GROMACS .gro file of C-alpha atoms in nm:
model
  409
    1UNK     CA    1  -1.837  -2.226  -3.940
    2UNK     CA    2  -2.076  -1.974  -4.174
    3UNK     CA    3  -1.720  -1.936  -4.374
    4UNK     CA    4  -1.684  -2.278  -4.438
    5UNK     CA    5  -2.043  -2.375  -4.513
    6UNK     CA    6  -2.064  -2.108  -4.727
    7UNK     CA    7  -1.705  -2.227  -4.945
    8UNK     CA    8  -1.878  -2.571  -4.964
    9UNK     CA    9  -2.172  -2.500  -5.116
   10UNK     CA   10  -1.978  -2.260  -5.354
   11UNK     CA   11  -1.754  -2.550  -5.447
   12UNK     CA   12  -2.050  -2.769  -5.480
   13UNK     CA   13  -2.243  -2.521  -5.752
   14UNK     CA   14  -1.933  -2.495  -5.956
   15UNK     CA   15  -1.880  -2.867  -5.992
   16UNK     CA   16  -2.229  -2.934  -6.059
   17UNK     CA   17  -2.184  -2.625  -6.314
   18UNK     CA   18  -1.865  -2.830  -6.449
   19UNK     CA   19  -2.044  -3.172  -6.471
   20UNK     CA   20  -2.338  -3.015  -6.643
   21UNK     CA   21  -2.134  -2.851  -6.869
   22UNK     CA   22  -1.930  -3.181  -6.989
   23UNK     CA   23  -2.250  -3.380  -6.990
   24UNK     CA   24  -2.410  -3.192  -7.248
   25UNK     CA   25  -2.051  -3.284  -7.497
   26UNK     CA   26  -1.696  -3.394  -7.501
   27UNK     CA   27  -1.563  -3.095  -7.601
   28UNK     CA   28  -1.194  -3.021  -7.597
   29UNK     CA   29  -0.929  -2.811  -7.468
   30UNK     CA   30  -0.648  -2.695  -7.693
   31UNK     CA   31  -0.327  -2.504  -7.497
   32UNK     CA   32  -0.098  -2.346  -7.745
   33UNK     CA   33   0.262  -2.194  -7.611
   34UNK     CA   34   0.479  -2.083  -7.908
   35UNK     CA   35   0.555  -2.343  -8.145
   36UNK     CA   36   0.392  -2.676  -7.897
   37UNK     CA   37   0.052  -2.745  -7.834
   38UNK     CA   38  -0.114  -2.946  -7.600
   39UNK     CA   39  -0.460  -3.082  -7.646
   40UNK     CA   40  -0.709  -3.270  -7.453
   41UNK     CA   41  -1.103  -3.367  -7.369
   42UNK     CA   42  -1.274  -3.135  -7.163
   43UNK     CA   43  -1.267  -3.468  -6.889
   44UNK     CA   44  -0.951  -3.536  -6.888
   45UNK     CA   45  -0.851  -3.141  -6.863
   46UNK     CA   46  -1.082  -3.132  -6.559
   47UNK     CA   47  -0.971  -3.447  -6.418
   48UNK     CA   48  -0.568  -3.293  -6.436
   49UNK     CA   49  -0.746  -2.936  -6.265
   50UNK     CA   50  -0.857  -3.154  -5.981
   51UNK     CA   51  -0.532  -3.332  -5.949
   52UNK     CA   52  -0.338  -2.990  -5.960
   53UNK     CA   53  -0.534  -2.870  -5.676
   54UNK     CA   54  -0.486  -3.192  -5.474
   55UNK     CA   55  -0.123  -3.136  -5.502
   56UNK     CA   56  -0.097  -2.764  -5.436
   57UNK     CA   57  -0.326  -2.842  -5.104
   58UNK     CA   58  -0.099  -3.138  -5.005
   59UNK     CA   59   0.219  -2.937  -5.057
   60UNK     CA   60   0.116  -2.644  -4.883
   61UNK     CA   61   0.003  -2.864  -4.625
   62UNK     CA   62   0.326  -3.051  -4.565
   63UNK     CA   63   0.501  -2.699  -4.601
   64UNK     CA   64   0.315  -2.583  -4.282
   65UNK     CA   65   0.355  -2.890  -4.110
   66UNK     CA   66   0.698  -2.912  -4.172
   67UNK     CA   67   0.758  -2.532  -4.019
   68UNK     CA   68   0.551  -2.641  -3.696
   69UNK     CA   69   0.742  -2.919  -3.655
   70UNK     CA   70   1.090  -2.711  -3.650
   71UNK     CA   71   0.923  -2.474  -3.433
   72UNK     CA   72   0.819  -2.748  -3.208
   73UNK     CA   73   1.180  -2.884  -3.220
   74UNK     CA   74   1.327  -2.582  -3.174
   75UNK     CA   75   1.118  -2.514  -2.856
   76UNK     CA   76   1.174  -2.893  -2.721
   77UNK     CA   77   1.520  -2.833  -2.778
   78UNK     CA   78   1.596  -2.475  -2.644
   79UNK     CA   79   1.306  -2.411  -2.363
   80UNK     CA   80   1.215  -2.823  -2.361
   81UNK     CA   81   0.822  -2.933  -2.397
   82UNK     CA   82   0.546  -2.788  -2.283
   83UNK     CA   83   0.538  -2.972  -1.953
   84UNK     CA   84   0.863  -2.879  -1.896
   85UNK     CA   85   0.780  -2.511  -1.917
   86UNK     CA   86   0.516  -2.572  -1.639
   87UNK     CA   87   0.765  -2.712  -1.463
   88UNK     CA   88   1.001  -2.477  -1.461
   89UNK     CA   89   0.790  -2.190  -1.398
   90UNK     CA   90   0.610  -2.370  -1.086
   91UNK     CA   91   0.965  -2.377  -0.980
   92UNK     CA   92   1.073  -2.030  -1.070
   93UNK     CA   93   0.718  -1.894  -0.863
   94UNK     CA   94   0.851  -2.090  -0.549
   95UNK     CA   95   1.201  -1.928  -0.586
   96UNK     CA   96   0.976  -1.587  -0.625
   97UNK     CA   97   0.810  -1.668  -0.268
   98UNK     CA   98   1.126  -1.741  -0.103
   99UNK     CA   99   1.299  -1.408  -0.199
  100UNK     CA  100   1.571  -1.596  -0.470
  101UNK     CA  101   1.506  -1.343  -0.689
  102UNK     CA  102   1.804  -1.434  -0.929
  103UNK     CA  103   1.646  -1.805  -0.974
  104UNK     CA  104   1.347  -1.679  -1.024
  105UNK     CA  105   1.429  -1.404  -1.249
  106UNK     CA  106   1.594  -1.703  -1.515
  107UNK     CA  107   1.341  -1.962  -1.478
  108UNK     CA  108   1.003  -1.718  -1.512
  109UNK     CA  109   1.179  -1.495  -1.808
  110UNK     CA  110   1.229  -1.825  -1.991
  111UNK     CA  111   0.859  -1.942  -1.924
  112UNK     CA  112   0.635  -1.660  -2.013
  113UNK     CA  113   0.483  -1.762  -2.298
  114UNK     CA  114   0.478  -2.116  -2.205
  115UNK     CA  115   0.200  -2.162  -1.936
  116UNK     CA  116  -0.178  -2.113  -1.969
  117UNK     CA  117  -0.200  -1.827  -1.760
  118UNK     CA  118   0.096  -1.608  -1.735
  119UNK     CA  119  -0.031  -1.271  -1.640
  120UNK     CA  120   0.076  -1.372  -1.283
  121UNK     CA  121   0.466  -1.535  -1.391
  122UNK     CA  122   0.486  -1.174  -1.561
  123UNK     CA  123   0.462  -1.005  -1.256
  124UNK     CA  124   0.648  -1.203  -1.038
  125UNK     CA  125   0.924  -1.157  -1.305
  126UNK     CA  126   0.879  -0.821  -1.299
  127UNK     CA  127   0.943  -0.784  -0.909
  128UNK     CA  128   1.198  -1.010  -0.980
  129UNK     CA  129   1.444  -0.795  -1.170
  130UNK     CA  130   1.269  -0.479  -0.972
  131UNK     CA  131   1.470  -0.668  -0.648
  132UNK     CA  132   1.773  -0.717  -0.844
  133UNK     CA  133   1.800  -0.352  -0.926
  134UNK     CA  134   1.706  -0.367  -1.305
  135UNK     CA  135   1.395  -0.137  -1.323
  136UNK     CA  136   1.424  -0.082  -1.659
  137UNK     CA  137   1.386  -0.457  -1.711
  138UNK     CA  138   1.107  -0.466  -1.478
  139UNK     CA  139   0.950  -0.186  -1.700
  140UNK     CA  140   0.990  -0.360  -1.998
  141UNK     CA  141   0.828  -0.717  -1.876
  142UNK     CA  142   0.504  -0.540  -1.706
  143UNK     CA  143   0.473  -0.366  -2.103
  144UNK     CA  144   0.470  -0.725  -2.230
  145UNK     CA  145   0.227  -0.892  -1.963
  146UNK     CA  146  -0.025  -0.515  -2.036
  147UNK     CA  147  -0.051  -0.705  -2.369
  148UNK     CA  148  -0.239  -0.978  -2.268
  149UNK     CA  149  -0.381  -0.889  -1.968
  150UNK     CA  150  -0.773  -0.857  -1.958
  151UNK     CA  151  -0.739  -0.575  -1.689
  152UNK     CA  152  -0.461  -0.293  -1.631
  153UNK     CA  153  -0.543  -0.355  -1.293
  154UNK     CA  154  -0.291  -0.570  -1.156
  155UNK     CA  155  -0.014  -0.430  -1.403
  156UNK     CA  156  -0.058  -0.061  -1.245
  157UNK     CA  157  -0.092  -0.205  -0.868
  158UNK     CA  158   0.232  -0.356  -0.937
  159UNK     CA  159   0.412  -0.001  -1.097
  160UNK     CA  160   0.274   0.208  -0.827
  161UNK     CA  161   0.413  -0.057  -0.546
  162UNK     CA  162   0.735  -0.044  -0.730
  163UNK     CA  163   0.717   0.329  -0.728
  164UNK     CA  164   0.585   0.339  -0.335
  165UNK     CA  165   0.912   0.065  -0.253
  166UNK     CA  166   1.111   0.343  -0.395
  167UNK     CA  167   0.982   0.566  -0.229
  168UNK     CA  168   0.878   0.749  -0.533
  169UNK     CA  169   0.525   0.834  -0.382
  170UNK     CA  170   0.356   1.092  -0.595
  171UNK     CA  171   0.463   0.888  -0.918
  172UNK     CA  172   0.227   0.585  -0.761
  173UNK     CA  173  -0.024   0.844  -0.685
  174UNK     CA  174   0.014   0.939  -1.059
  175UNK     CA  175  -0.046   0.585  -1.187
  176UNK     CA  176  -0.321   0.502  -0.879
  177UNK     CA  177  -0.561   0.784  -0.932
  178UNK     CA  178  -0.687   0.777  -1.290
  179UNK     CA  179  -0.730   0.349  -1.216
  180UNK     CA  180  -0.933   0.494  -0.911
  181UNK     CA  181  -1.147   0.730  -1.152
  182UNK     CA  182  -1.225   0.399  -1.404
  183UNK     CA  183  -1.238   0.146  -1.145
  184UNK     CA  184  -1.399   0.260  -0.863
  185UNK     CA  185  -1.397   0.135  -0.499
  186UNK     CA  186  -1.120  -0.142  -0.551
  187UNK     CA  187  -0.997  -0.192  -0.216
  188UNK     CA  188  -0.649  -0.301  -0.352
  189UNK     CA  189  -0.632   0.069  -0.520
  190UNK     CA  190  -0.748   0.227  -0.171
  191UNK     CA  191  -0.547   0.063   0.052
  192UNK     CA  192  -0.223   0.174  -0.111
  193UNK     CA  193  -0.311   0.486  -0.157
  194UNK     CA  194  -0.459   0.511   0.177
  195UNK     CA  195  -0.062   0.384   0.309
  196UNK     CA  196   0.052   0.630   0.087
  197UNK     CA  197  -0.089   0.956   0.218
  198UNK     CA  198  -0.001   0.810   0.561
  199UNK     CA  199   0.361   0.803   0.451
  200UNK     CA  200   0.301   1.189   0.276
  201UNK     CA  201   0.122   1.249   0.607
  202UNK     CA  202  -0.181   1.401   0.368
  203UNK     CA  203  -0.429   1.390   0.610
  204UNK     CA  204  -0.672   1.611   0.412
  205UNK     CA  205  -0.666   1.336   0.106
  206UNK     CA  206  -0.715   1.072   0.366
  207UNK     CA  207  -1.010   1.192   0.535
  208UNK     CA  208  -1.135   1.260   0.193
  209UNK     CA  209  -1.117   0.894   0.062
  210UNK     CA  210  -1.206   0.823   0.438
  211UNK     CA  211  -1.552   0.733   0.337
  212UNK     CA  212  -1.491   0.537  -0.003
  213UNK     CA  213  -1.267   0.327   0.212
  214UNK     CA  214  -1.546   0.259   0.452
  215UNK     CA  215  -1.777   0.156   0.147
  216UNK     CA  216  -1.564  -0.109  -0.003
  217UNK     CA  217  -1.459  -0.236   0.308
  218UNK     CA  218  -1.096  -0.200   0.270
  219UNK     CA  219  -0.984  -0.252   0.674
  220UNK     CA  220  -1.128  -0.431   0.908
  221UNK     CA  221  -1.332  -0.251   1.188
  222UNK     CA  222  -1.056  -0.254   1.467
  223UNK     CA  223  -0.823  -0.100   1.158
  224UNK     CA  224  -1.124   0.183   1.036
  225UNK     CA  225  -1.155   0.290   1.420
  226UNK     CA  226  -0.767   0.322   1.478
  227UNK     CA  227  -0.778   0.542   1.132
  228UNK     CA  228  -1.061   0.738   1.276
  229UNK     CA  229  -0.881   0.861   1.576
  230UNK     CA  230  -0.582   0.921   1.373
  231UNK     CA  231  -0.730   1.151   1.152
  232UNK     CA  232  -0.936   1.302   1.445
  233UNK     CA  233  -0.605   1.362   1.604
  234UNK     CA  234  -0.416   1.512   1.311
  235UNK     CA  235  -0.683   1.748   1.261
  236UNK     CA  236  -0.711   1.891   1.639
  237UNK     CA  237  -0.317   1.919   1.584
  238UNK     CA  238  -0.365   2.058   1.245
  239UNK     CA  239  -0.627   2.301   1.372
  240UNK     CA  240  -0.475   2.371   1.675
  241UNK     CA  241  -0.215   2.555   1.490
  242UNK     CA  242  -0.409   2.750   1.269
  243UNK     CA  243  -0.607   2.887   1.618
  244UNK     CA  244  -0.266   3.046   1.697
  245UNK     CA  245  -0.314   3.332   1.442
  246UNK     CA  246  -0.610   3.419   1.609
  247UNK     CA  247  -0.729   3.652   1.917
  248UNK     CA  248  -0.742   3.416   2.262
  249UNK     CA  249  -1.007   3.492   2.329
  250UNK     CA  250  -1.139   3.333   1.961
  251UNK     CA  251  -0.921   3.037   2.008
  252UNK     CA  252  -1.137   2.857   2.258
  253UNK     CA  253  -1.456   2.878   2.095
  254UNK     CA  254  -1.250   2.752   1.740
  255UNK     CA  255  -1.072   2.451   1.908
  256UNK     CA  256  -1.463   2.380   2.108
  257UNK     CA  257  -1.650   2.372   1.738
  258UNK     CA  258  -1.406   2.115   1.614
  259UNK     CA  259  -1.422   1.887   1.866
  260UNK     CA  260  -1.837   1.875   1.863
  261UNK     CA  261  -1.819   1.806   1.530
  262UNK     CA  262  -1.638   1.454   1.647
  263UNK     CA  263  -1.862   1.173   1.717
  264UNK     CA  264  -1.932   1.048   2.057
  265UNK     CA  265  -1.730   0.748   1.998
  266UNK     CA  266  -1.459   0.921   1.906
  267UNK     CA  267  -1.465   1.208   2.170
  268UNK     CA  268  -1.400   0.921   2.405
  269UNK     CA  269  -1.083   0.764   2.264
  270UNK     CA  270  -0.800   0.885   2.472
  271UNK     CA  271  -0.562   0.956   2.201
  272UNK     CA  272  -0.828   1.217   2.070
  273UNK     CA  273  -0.877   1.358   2.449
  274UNK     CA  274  -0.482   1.431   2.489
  275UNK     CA  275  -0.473   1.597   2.119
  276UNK     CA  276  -0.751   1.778   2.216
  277UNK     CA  277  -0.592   1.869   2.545
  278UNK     CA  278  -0.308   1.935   2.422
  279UNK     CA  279  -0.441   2.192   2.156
  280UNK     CA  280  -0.598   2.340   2.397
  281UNK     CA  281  -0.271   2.367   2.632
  282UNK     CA  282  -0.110   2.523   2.305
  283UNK     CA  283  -0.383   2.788   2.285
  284UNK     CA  284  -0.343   2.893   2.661
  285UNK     CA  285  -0.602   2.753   2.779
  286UNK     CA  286  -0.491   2.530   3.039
  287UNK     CA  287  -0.783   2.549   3.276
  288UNK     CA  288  -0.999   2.421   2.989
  289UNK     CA  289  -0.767   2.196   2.931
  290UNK     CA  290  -0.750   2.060   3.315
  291UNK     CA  291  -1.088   1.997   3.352
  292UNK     CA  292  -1.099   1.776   2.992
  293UNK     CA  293  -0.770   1.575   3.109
  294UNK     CA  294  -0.919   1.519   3.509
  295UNK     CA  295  -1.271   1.383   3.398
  296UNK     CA  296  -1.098   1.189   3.128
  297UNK     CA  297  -0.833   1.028   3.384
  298UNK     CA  298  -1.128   0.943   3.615
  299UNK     CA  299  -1.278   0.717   3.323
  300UNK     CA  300  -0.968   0.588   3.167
  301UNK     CA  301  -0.606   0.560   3.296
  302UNK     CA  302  -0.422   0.681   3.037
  303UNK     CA  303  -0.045   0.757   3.045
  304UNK     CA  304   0.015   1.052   2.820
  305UNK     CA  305  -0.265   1.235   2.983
  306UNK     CA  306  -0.107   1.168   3.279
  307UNK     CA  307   0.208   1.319   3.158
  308UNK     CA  308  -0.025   1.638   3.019
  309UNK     CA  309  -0.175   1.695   3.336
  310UNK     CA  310   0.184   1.786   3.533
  311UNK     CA  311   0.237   2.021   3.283
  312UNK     CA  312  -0.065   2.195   3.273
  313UNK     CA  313  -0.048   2.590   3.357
  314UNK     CA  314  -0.327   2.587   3.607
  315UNK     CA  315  -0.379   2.898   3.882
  316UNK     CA  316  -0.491   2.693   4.123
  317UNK     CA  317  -0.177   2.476   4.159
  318UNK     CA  318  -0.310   2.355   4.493
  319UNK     CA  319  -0.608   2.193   4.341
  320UNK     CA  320  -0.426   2.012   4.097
  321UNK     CA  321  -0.171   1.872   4.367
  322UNK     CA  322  -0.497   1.749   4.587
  323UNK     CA  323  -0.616   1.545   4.257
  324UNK     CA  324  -0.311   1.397   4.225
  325UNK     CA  325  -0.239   1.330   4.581
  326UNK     CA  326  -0.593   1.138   4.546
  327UNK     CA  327  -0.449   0.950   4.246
  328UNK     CA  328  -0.102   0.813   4.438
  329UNK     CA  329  -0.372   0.688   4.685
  330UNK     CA  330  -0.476   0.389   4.454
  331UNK     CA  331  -0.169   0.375   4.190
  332UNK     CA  332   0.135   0.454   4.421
  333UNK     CA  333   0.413   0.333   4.242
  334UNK     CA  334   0.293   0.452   3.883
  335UNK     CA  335   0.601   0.616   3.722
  336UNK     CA  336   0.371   0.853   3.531
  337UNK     CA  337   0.209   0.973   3.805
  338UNK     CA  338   0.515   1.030   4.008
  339UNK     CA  339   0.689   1.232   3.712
  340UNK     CA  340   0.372   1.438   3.756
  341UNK     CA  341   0.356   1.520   4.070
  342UNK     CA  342   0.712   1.587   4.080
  343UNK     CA  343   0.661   1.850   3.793
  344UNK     CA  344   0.357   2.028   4.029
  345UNK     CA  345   0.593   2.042   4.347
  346UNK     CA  346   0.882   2.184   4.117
  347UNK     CA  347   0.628   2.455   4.015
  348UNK     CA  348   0.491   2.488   4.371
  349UNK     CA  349   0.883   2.545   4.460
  350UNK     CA  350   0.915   2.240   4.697
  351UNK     CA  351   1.213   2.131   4.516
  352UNK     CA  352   1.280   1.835   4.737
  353UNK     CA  353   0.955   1.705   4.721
  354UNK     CA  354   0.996   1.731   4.356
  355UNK     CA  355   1.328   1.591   4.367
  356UNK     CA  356   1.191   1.293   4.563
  357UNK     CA  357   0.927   1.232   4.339
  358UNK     CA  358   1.123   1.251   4.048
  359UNK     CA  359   1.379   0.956   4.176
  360UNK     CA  360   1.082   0.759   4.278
  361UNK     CA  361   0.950   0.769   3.964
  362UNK     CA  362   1.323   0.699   3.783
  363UNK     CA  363   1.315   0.387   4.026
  364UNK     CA  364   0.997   0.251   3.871
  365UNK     CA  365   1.137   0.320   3.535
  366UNK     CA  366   1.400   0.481   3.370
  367UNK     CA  367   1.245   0.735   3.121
  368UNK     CA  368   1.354   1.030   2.949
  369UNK     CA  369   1.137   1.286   3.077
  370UNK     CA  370   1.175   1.196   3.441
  371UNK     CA  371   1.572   1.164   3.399
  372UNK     CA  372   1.543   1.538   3.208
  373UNK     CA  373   1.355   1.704   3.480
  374UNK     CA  374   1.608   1.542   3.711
  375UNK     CA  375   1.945   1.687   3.562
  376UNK     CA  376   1.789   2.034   3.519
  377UNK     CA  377   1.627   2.065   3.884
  378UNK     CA  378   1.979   1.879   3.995
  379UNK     CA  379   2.128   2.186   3.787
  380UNK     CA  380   1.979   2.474   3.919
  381UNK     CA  381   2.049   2.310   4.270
  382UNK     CA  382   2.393   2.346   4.227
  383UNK     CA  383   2.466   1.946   4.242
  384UNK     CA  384   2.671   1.979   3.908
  385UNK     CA  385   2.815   1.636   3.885
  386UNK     CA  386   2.510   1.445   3.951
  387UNK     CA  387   2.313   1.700   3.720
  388UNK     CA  388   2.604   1.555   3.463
  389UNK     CA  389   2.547   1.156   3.540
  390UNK     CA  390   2.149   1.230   3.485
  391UNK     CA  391   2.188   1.397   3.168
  392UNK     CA  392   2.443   1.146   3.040
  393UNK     CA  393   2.124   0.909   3.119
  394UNK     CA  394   1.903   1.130   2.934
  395UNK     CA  395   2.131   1.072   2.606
  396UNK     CA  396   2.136   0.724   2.668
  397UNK     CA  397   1.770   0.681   2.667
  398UNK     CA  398   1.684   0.937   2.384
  399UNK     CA  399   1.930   0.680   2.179
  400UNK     CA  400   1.722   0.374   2.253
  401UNK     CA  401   1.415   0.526   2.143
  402UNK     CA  402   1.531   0.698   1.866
  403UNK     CA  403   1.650   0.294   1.766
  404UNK     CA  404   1.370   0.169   1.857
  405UNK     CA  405   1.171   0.448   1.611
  406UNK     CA  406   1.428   0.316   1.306
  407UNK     CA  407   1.342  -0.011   1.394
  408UNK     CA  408   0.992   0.038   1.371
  409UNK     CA  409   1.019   0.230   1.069
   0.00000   0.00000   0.00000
């Protein structure tokens, strides 16, 4: 606007200066060009400068309407008009959301620079030809849309998810962390890096970001708790290793210092009680480890502890079958339970009993661990054949869960 103004009054000063100038006399003008001249009164020449101008401006005017008009055609004509384009690329991000990836691959590609916002079509084209196998395509498009995007933001969520579907994990790491040092606290950023070092298993990154997460409210409270006790159990397990290298009688104490340093809340999650258990079991130091599993069973029923507590290296083996015994009383047909009890007579050498107890608790539910201990006590009974049908049923049931664990995965 300050361009223009100024122009005008620039244009105003030199035709005042003109005016004045012819005002004060007629003068004339007198153009010589080899052997013709022309001549003429300053008004007239003036008068022919003005018209000159006027049909320069109108010619160059025409000139450039004239190319936006072909370029208008040619638009119209190859991609149609600009509703069109909308059109077609409303379609094309409704072929994206049902998976066509082909259809919506041709329609977005051709639509780009038609709509008003494209920064979304040029991603959804770009996981478009990412689907169809053409990551160098893919590559090429998110280039283009870093070009007019206001943020890098949603281009480099898109690479590293492309790079994470690959399974190409420290690459989205790569590409995640340095938005993470500029942009701080974006959940999107967190929460796929957070699934990320799940996938790594990178516990130690994820307890590290544990609290960033918390801050920008990336998972909802149910989600943050179930994280918790994850990490809280990868650490006992993590820890409970490193306690091997050390003197038993250091390894208590060790394993004990971790698991004060838990909160309350999370000391009573059972999950966290069997990996603490468990470490503890690891460490020989079952009758530790009893005690934590039998007050924790008295406040919640939970199965894996149940499972622990059979195999469980306690002295006083009679003690342990009483407590169990007092368990059957109230959950008698509880194939857990049974398993467990069958375990304690097998190490109490009753192997009937424990024989019994292990087919009671295969008739409540066929399980791998009860159908193992079956076949090898079977085994060393001499029963050879049915040793054979039971460990036949073992296989069987170690491949359903090992489909169910692809199918999950």
């Amino acid at each position: 606007m300050r361009r223009r103004l100024f122009k005008a009054i620039i244009f105003f000063l030199i035709a005042c200066g003109v005016v004045f100038l012819l005002w004060r006399g007629d003068g004339y003008l007198l153009i010589a060009y080899g052997t013709k001249t022309i001549e003429m009164t300053l008004w007239v020449a003036a008068l022919a400068a003005a018209l000159l101008y006027l049909a320069i401006w109108l010619v160059r005017k025409l000139m450039l309407g004239g190319v936006e008009m072909a370029r208008r055609f040619r638009e119209i004509f190859l991609f149609g008009s600009v509703e069109r384009a909308q059109k077609r690329a409303a379609n094309g991000m409704v072929d994206y959301l049902t998976g066509d990836w082909f259809a919506a691959h041709k329609k977005l590609v051709r639509t780009l620079d038609k709509v008003e916002y494209p920064l979304a079509n040029y991603i959804a084209a770009a996981r478009s030809s990412f689907e169809m196998g053409d990551e160098a395509e893919s590559e090429n498009i998110l280039d283009k849309a870093l070009t007019i995007a206001h943020s890098e933001l949603p281009v480099a969520l898109t690479r590293a998810r492309f790079h994470v579907q690959s399974g190409r994990h420290e690459e989205a790491i790569a590409i995640l962390k340095p938005i993470d040092i500029k942009m701080p606290r974006q959940p999107a950023v967190l929460d796929l890096m957070h699934h990320i070092y799940i996938a790594q298993k990178n516990w130690r990154a994820l307890e590290d970001m544990f609290p960033a997460m918390r801050k920008a409210k990336v998972l909802s409270n149910v989600e943050f708790e179930a994280l918790d006790v994850l990490l809280a159990c990868e650490k006992m397990k993590a820890h409970s290793e490193q306690s091997k290298s050390l003197l038993i009688a250091e390894r208590l104490p060790s394993l004990q210092n971790l698991w004060k340093s838990y909160s309350r809340g999370v000391q009573k999650m059972p999950p966290v009680v069997t990996a603490y258990a468990q470490a503890l079991a690891e460490n020989y130091q079952d009758q530790e480890a009893e005690v934590i599993v039998r007050k924790a069973l008295s406040n919640n029923w939970y199965e894996p502890l149940v499972n622990l507590y059979g195999q469980l290296q306690v002295k006083e083996i009679h003690s342990q079958i009483r407590t169990v015994e007092g368990w059957l009383k109230t959950k008698p047909q509880d194939p857990a339970l049974l398993l467990t009890m069958g375990r304690l007579m097998l190490r109490n050498q009753q192997r009937e009993l424990a024989r019994e107890y292990f087919q009671r608790s295969l008739n409540q539910q066929k399980s791998l661990e009860a159908s193992m201990e079956m076949s090898q006590l079977l085994e060393q009974m001499g029963e050879h054949q049915r040793a054979s049908e039971y460990y036949r049923l073992s296989i069987g049931l170690a491949g359903k869960a090992q489909d169910g664990v692809n199918i999950q995965q």
